[in-house]
Coordinates of C-alpha atoms in Angstrom, one line a residue:
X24 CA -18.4 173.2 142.2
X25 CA -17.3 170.4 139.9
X26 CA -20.3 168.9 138.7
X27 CA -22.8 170.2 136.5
X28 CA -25.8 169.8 138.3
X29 CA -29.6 169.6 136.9
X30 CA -31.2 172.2 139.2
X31 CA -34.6 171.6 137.3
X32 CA -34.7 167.7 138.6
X33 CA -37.1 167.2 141.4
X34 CA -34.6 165.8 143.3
X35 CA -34.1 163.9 147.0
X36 CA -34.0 164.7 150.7
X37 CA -31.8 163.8 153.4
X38 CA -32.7 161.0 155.4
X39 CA -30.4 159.9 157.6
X40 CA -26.6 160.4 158.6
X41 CA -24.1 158.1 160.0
X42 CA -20.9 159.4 159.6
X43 CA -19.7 159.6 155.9
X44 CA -22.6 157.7 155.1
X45 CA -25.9 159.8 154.1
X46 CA -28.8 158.1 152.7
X47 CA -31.2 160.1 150.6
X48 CA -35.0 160.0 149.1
X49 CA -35.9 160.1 145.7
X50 CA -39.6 160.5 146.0
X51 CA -41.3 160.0 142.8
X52 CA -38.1 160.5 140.8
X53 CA -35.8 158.2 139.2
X54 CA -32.7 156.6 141.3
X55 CA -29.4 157.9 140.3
X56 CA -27.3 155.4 139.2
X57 CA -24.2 153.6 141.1
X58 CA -20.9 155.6 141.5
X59 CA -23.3 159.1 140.6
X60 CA -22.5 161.9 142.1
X61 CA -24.6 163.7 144.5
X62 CA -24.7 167.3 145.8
X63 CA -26.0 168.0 149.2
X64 CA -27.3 171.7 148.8
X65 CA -26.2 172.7 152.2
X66 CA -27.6 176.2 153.9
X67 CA -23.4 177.8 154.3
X68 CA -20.7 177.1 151.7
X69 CA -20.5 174.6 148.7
X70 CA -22.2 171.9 148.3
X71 CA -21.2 168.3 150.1
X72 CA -20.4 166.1 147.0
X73 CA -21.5 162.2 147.6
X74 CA -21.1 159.4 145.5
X75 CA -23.7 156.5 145.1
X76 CA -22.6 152.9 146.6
X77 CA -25.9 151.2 146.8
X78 CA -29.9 150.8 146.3
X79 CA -31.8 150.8 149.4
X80 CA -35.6 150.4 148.1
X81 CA -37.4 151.8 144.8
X82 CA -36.8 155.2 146.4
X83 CA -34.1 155.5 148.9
X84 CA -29.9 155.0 147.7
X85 CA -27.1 155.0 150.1
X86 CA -24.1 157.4 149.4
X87 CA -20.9 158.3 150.5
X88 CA -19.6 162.1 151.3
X89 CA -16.4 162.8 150.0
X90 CA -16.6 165.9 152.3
X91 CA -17.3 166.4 155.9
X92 CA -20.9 165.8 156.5
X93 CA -20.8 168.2 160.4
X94 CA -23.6 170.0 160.6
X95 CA -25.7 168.2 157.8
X96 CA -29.3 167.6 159.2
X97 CA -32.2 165.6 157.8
X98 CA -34.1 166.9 154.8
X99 CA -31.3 168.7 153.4
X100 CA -32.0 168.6 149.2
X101 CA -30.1 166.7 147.3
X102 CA -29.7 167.2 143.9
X103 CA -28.2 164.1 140.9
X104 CA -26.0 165.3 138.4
X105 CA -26.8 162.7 136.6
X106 CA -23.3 160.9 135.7
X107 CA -20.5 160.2 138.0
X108 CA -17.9 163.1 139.3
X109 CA -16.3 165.0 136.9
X110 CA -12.9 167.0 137.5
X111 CA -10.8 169.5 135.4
X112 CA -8.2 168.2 133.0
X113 CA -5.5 169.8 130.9
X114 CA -2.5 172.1 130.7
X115 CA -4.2 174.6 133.0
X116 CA -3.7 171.8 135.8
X117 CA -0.1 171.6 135.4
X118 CA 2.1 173.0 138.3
X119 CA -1.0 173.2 140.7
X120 CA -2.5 171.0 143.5
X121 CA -6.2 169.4 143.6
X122 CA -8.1 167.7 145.7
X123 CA -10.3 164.6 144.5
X124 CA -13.1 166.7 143.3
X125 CA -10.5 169.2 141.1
X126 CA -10.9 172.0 144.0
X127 CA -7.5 173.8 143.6
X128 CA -5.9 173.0 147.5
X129 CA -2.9 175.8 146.5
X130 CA -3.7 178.9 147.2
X131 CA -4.0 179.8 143.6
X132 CA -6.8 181.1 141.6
X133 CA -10.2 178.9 140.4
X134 CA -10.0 176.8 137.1
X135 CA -11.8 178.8 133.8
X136 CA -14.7 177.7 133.1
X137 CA -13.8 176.2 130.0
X138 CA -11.8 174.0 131.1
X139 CA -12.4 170.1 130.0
X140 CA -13.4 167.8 132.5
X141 CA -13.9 163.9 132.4
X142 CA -15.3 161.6 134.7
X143 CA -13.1 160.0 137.6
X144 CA -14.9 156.2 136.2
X145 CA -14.6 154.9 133.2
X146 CA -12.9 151.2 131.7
X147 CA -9.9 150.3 130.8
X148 CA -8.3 150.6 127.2
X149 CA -9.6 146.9 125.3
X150 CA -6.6 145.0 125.4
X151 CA -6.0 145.2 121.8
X152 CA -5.3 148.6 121.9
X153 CA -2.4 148.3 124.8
X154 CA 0.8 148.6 124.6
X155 CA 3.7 146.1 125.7
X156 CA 6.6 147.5 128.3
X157 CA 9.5 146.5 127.5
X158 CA 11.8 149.7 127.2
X159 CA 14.2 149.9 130.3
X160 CA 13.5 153.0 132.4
X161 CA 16.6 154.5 133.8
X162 CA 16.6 155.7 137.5
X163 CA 20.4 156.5 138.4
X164 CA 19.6 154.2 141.4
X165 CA 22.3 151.5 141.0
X166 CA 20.1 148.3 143.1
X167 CA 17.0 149.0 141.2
X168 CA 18.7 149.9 137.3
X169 CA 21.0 146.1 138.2
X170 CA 18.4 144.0 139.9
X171 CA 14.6 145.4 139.7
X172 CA 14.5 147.3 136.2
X173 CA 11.4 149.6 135.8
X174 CA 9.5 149.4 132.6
X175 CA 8.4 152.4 130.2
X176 CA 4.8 152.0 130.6
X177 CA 5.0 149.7 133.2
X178 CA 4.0 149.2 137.2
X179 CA 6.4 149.3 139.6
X180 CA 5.9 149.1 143.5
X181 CA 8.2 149.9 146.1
X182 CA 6.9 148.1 149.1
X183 CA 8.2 148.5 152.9
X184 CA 6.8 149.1 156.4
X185 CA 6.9 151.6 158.7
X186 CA 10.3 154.4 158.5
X187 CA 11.9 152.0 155.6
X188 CA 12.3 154.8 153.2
X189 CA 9.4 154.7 150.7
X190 CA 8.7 158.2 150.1
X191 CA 12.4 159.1 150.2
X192 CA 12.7 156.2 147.6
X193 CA 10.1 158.3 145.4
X194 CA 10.9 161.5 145.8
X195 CA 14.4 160.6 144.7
X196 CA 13.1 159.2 141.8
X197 CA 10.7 161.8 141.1
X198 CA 14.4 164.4 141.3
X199 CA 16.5 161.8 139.3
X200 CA 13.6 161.6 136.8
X201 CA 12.9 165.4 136.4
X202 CA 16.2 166.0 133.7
X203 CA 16.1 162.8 131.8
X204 CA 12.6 162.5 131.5
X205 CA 10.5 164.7 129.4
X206 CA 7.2 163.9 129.7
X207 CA 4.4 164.4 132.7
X208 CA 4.2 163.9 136.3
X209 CA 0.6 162.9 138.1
X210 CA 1.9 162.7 141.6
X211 CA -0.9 161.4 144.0
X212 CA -0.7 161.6 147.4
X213 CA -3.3 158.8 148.7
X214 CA -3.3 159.0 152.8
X215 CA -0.4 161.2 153.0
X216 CA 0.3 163.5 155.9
X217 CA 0.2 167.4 155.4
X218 CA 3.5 167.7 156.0
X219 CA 4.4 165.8 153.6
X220 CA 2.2 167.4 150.8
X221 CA 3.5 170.4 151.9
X222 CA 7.2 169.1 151.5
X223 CA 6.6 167.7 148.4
X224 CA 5.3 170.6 146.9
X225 CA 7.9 173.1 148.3
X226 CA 10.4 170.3 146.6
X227 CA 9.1 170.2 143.6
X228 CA 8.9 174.3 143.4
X229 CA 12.5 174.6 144.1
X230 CA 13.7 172.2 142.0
X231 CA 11.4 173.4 139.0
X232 CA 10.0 170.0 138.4
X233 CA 6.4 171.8 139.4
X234 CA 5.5 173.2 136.0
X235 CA 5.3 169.6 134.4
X236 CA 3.6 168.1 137.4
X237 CA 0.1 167.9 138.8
X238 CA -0.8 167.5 142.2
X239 CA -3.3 165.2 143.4
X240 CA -3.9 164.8 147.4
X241 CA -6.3 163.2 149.8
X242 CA -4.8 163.6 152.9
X243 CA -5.1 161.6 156.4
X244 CA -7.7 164.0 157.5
X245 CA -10.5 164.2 154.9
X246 CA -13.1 161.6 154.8
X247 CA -12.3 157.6 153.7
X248 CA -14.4 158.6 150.5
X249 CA -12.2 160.9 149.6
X250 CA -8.9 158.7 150.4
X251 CA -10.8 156.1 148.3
X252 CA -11.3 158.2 145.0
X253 CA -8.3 160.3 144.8
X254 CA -6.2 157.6 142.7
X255 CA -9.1 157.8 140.3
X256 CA -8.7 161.5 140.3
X257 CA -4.8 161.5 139.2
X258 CA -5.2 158.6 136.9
X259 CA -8.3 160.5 135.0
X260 CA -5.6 163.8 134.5
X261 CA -3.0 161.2 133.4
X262 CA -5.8 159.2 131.2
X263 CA -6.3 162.6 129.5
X264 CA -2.8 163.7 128.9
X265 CA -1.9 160.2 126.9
X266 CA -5.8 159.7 125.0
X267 CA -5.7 163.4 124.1
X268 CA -2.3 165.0 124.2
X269 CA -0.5 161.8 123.4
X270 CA 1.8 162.4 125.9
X271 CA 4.0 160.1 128.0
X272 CA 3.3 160.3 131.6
X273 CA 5.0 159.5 135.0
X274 CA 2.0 158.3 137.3
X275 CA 3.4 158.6 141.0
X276 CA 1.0 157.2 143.7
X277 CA 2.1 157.2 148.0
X278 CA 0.5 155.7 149.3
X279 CA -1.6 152.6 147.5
X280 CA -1.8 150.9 151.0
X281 CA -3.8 153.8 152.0
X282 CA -6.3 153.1 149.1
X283 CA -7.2 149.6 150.3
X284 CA -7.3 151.2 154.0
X285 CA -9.6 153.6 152.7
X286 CA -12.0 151.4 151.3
X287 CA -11.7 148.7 154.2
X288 CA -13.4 152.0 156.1
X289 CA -16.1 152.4 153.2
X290 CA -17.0 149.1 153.6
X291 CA -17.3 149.2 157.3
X292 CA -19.5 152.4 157.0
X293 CA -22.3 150.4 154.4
X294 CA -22.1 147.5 156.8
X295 CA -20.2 144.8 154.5
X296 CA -19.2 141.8 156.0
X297 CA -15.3 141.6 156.2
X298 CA -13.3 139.4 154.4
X299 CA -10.0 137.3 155.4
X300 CA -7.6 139.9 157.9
X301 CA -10.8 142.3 158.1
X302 CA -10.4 143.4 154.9
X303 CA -13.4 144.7 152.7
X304 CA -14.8 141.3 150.1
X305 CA -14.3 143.6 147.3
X306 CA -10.3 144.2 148.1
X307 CA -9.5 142.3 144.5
X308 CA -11.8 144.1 142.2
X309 CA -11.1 147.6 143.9
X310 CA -7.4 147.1 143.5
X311 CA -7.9 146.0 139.8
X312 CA -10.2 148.5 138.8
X313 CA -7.3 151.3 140.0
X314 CA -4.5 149.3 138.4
X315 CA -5.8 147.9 135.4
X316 CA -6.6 151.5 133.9
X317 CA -2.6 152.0 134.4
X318 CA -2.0 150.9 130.7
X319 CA -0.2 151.9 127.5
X320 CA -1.7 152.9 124.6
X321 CA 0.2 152.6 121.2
X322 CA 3.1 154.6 121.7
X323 CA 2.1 156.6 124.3
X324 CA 2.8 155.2 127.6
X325 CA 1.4 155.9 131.4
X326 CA 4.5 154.6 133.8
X327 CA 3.3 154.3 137.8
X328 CA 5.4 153.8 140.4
X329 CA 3.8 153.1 143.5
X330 CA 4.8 153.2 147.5
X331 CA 2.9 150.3 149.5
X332 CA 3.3 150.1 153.1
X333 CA 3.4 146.8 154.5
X334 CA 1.8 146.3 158.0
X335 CA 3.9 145.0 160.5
X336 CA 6.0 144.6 157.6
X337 CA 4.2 141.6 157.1
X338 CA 4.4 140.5 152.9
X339 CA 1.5 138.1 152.9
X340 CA -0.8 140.7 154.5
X341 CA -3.8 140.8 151.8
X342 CA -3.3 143.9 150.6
X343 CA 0.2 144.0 149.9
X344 CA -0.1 140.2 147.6
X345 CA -3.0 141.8 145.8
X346 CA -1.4 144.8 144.8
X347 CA 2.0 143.0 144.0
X348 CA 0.2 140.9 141.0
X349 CA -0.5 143.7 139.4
X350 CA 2.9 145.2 139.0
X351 CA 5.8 144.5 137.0
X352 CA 8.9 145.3 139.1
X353 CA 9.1 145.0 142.6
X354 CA 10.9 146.6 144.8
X355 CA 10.9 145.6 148.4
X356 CA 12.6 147.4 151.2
X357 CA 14.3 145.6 154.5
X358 CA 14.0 147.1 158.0
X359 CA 17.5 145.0 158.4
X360 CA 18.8 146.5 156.0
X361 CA 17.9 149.9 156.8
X362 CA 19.1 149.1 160.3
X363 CA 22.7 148.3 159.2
X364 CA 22.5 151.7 157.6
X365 CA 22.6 150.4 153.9
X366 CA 20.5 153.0 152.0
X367 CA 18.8 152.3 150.0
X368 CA 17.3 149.8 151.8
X369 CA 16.2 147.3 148.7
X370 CA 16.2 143.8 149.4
X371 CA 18.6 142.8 146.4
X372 CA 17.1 139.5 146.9
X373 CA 13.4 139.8 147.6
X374 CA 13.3 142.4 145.1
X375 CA 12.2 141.3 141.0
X376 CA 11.1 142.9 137.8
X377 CA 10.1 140.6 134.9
X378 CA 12.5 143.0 132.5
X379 CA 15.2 141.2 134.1
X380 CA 15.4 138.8 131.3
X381 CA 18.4 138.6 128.8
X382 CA 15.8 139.3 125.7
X383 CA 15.5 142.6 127.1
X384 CA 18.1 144.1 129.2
X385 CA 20.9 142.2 127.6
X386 CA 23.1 138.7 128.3
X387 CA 25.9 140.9 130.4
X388 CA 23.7 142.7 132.3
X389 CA 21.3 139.2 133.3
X390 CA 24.5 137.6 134.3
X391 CA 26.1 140.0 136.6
X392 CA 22.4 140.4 138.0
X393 CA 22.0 136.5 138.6
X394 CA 25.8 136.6 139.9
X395 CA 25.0 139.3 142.5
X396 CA 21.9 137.6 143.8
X397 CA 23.9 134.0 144.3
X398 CA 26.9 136.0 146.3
X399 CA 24.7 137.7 148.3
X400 CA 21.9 134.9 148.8
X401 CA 25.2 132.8 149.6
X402 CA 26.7 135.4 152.3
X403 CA 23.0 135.1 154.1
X404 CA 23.1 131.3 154.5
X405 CA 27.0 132.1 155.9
X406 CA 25.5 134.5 158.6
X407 CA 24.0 132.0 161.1
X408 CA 27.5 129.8 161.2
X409 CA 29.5 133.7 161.7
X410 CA 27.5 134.7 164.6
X411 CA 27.9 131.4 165.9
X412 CA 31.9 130.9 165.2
X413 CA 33.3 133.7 163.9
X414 CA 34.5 134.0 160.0
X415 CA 37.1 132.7 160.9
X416 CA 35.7 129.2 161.1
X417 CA 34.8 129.4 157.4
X418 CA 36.7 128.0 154.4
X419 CA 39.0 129.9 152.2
X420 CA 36.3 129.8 149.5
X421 CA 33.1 131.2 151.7
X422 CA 35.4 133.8 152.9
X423 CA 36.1 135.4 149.6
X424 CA 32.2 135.1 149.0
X425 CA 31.6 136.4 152.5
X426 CA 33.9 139.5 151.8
X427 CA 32.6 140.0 148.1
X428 CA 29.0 139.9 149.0
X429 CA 29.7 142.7 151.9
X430 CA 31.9 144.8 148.8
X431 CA 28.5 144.2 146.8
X432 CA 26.3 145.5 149.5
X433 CA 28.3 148.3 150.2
X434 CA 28.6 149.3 146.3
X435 CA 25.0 149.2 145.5
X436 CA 24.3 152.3 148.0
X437 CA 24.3 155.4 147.6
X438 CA 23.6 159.0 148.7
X439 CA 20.5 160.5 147.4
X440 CA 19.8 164.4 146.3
X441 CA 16.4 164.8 148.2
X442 CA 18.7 164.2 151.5
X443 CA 21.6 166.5 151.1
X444 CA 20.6 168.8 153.0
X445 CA 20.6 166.1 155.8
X446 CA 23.5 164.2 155.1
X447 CA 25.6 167.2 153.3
X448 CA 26.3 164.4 150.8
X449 CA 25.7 165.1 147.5
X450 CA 23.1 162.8 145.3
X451 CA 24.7 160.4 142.9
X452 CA 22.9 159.3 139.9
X453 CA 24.8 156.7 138.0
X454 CA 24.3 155.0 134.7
X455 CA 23.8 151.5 134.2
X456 CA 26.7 150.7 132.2
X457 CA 28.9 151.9 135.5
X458 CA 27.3 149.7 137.9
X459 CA 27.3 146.9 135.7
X460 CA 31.0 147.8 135.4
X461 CA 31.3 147.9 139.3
X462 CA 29.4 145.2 140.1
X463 CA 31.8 142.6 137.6
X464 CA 35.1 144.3 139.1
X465 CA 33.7 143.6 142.4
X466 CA 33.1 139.8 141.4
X467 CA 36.1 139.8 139.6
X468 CA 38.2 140.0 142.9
X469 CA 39.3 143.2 141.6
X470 CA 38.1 144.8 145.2
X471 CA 39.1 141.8 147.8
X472 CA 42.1 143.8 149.3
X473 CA 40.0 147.3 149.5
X474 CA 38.5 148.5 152.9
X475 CA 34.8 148.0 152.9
X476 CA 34.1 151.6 153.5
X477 CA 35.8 152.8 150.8
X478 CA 32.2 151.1 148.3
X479 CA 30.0 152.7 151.1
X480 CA 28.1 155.9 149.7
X481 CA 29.4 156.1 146.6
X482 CA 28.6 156.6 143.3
X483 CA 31.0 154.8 140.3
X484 CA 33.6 152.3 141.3
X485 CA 36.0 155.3 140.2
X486 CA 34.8 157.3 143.4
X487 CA 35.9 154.4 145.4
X488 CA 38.7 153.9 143.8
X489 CA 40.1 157.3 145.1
X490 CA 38.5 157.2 148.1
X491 CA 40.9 154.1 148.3
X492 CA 44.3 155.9 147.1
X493 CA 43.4 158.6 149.8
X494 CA 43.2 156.5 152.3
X495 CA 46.5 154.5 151.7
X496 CA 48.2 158.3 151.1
X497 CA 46.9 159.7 154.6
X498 CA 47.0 156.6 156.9
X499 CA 50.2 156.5 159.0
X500 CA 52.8 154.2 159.2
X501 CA 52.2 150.8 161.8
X502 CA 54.6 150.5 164.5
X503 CA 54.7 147.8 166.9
X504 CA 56.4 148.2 170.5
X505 CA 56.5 146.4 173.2
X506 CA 54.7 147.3 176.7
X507 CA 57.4 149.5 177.5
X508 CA 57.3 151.4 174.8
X509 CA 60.7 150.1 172.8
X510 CA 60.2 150.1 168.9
X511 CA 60.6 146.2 168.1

């Protein structure tokens, strides 16, 4: 059990059920406060722990189970704890997996005792105490390193609909990220499916990444309230790891759409009114309380990236713009892109990070960025007249564009390490200075007279480059006959 519960306290009485919801009586005793923590004493197994969303009357407050409530009947007791959750923190959490109330959900042994625990609520750092990102934080990934730079310390958001290529997009940098960086990994898993907690963790076990990492999950199945709290779960074991242990952590949440969904359902079940879409009135303040606790302190830094699914992969939705002002690089996946087969599928144009800004990553690096965006934001307003007439209706000029911006695409993808063993293509992880280096050569004209499939999948410009030579070497000679077969 993970709170420390006042068995003396007189305490309340179930009076009513609805679901998730469970109100309870306090008769003659003092009302726990909001956000409290409950514990239903049931008759078989642990107690059902509830959290408190609202005052009812003098004696009554409405609360929300963060476990399944079948089988609870009326006049259960309830007892307060008398602050809100609390859940272990600390190296003993390192290289296992929890659930939002710090229950170990891996098969391995219960916490000590003695092991600290905090409470999942608590405010932000004051403002004069944070930290500002502005150290690059090197991915391998070529599109995001050139045109969406993640921050040390910072926010960054990958956002996409359905079967884009999120969670391959953060496992892959979870595997890039596990030699260069030395620090620790909070993975939470908001809304996930089992299968894919159970991937990731046989990943991260076989790639060693595991013993620096804790697991956080409230999966598809448990209750909304637990879907709801489970980001305030892995951000108070990454809130202990940089106040107390001054260490640098990687914070990685899939999936913060899930989050809002989740609370959308809580607010349905305490009968709030919905806001615009059918979204819950509190959407902005729930999604700033979670992301404004995401903050450096000093010169210890807590670095989130986040996956947001888009519905309908529709970028105005609500949820999706109200997320996306609290982050610092965005990246932004297209199902057109992921259609052509250009993995990965980042929008090289939609995508942004305010680090992209000569003062920080440099004069080359903004040009070549800026340069990349024009050629390719050029080749899109080409690709209306091309289906209509052909390229070959173009001008000399918007066909070397044309063909440079398709040499651009092609260069800025590449195979990733989490799907070799689907592909049989090895992962590439390449430096900045390389793409940079690609990316001008490619501008340049250096590439005009090389076959577009010889950038696809690669890693430096060097790869294609050979993969270039090799083709000239094997490809046979070009003979021309007539119909009847005569050489001409």
């Amino acid at each position: 059990m993970m709170q420390q519960i006042n068995m003396e306290d007189p305490g309340g009485r179930v009076i009513a059920v609805r679901g998730a919801v469970v109100d309870v009586a306090f008769d003659g005793a003092t009302l726990p406060l909001i956000d409290e923590s409950l514990a239903i004493m049931t008759d078989q197994g642990p107690p059902i722990i509830a959290e408190v969303q609202a005052h009812l009357d003098e004696s009554t407050v409405r609360a929300l189970a963060l476990q399944s409530t079948s089988g609870l009947r009326r006049g259960t007791p309830v007892r307060a704890s008398g602050g809100p959750i609390q859940v272990p923190v600390g190296e003993s959490l390192l290289g296992r997996l929890i659930d939002v109330t710090g229950t170990p959900g891996d098969r391995g042994g219960p916490f000590q005792s003695d092991v600290p625990r905090r409470p999942i609520h608590r405010q932000p750092p004051p403002l004069s105490s944070q930290g500002a990102a502005a150290e690059i934080f090197s991915t391998g990934i070529k599109v995001i390193d050139l045109l969406s730079p993640l921050a040390q310390g910072g926010k960054a958001a990958m956002f996409g609909g359905a079967g884009v290529g999120k969670t391959v997009l953060v496992m892959e940098l979870i595997h890039a990220m596990a030699e260069r960086y030395q620090g620790i990994s909070v993975f939470a898993g908001v809304g996930e499916r089992s299968r894919e907690g159970h991937e990731m963790l046989m990943d991260m076990r076989s790639s060693g990444v595991l013993a620096r990492t804790v697991l956080v999950y409230g999966q598809m199945n448990e209750p909304p309230g637990a879907r709801w709290r489970v980001p305030l779960t892995a951000l108070t074991v990454a809130e202990y790891f940089r106040d107390e242990r001054h260490q640098n952590v990687l914070l990685l949440m899939d999936n913060v759409f899930r989050f809002v969904q989740a609370g959308a359902e809580v607010s349905g079940l305490l009968g709030r009114l919905p806001s615009r879409v059918g979204y819950q009135p509190t959407l902005a303040s729930e999604v700033a309380a979670l992301q404004e606790r995401i903050v450096s302190v000093g010169n210890v830094s807590v670095t989130a990236i986040e996956a947001v699914y888009v519905p309908a992969d529709d970028f105005t939705d609500p949820a999706v713009t109200t997320i996306a002002a609290h982050v610092d690089s965005m990246v932004v996946l297209s199902r057109s892109m992921a259609a052509e087969g250009m993995y990965p599928a980042i929008d090289p144009i939609a995508s942004s990070s305010i680090l992209l800004d000569p003062l920080v990553v440099g004069d080359e690096h903004a040009t070549i960025a800026i340069q990349v965006r024009q050629t390719i934001e050029h080749y899109r307003e080409l690709q209306d007249v091309i289906s209509l007439l052909g390229i070959e209706e173009l001008g000399a000029d918007d066909r070397r564009i044309v063909g440079r911006a398709r040499r651009l695409q092609r260069f800025l993808t590449q195979p990733f390490s989490v799907t070799e063993a689907i592909t049989g293509v090895p992962g590439r992880s390449v430096g900045v200075a390389d793409t940079l280096a690609g990316c001008q050569a490619i501008l340049n004209g250096e590439c005009d007279a090389w076959q577009e499939s010889s950038l696809y999948m690669i890693g430096t410009l060097d790869e294609a480059r050979a993969r270039e030579d090799a083709s000239h070497q094997t490809s046979p000679p070009i003979v021309n006959s007539t119909p009847g077969g005569t050489p001409r």
